[in-house]
XYZ file of C-alpha atoms in Angstrom:
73
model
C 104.090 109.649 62.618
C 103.287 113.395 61.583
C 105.514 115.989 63.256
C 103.953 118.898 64.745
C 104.376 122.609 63.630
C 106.340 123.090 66.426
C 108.591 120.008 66.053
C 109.739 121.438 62.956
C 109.609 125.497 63.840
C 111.895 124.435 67.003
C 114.439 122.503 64.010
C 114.604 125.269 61.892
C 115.389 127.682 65.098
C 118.192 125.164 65.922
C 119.308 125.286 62.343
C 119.638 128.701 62.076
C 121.001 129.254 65.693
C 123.856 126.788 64.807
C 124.382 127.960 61.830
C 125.487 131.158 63.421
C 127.619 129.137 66.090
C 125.925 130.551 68.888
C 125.237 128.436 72.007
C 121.622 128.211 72.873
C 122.677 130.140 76.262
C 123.625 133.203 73.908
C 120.888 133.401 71.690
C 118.378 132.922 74.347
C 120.298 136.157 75.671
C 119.441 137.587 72.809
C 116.010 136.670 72.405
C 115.516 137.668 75.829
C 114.304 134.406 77.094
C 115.668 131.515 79.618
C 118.184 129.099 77.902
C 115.518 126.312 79.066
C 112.643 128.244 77.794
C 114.796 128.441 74.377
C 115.328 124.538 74.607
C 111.944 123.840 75.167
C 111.133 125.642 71.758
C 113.811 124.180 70.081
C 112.502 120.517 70.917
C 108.811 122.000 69.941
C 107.578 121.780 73.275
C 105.959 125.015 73.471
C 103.800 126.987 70.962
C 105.698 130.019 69.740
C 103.716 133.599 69.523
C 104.270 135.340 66.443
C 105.574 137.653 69.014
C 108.541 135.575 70.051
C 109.066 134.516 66.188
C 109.615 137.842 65.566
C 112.133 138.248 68.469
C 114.089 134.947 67.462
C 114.512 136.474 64.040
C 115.783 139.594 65.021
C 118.019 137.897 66.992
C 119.089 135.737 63.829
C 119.205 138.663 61.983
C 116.819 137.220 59.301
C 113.378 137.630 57.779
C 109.923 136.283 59.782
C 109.544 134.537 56.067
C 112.850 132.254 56.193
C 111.393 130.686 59.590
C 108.355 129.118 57.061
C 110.409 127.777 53.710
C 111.574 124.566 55.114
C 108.183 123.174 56.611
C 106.914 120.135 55.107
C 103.884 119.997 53.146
């Protein structure tokens, strides 16, 4: 079965998040968001605004681009 966009944006969030040993609590902090509202992205439950992949990236302290290398073709 073919993941959605969002399945894999929310994995490469996780990725990222983790790789920066943060609990979900504190980078939802970050972001500005709910730790359940940041869950619910992670799992790829909701659609994410460009808007809010902006704000997860400043919060990573990366570029909007490194969200998009990993997707799948």
């Amino acid at each position: 079965m073919k993941q959605s966009v969002n399945y894999y944006l929310g994995n490469i969030i996780r990725k990222y998040r983790e790789e920066r040993n943060m609990t979900q609590e504190e980078f939802a902090h970050f972001c500005g968001i709910s730790r359940a509202y940041m869950g619910r992205i992670e799992r790829g439950e909701y659609r994410v605004t460009v808007e809010m992949c902006k704000r997860i990236t400043d919060a990573l302290g990366i570029s909007l681009y490194y969200l998009f290398l990993d997707f799948p073709e």
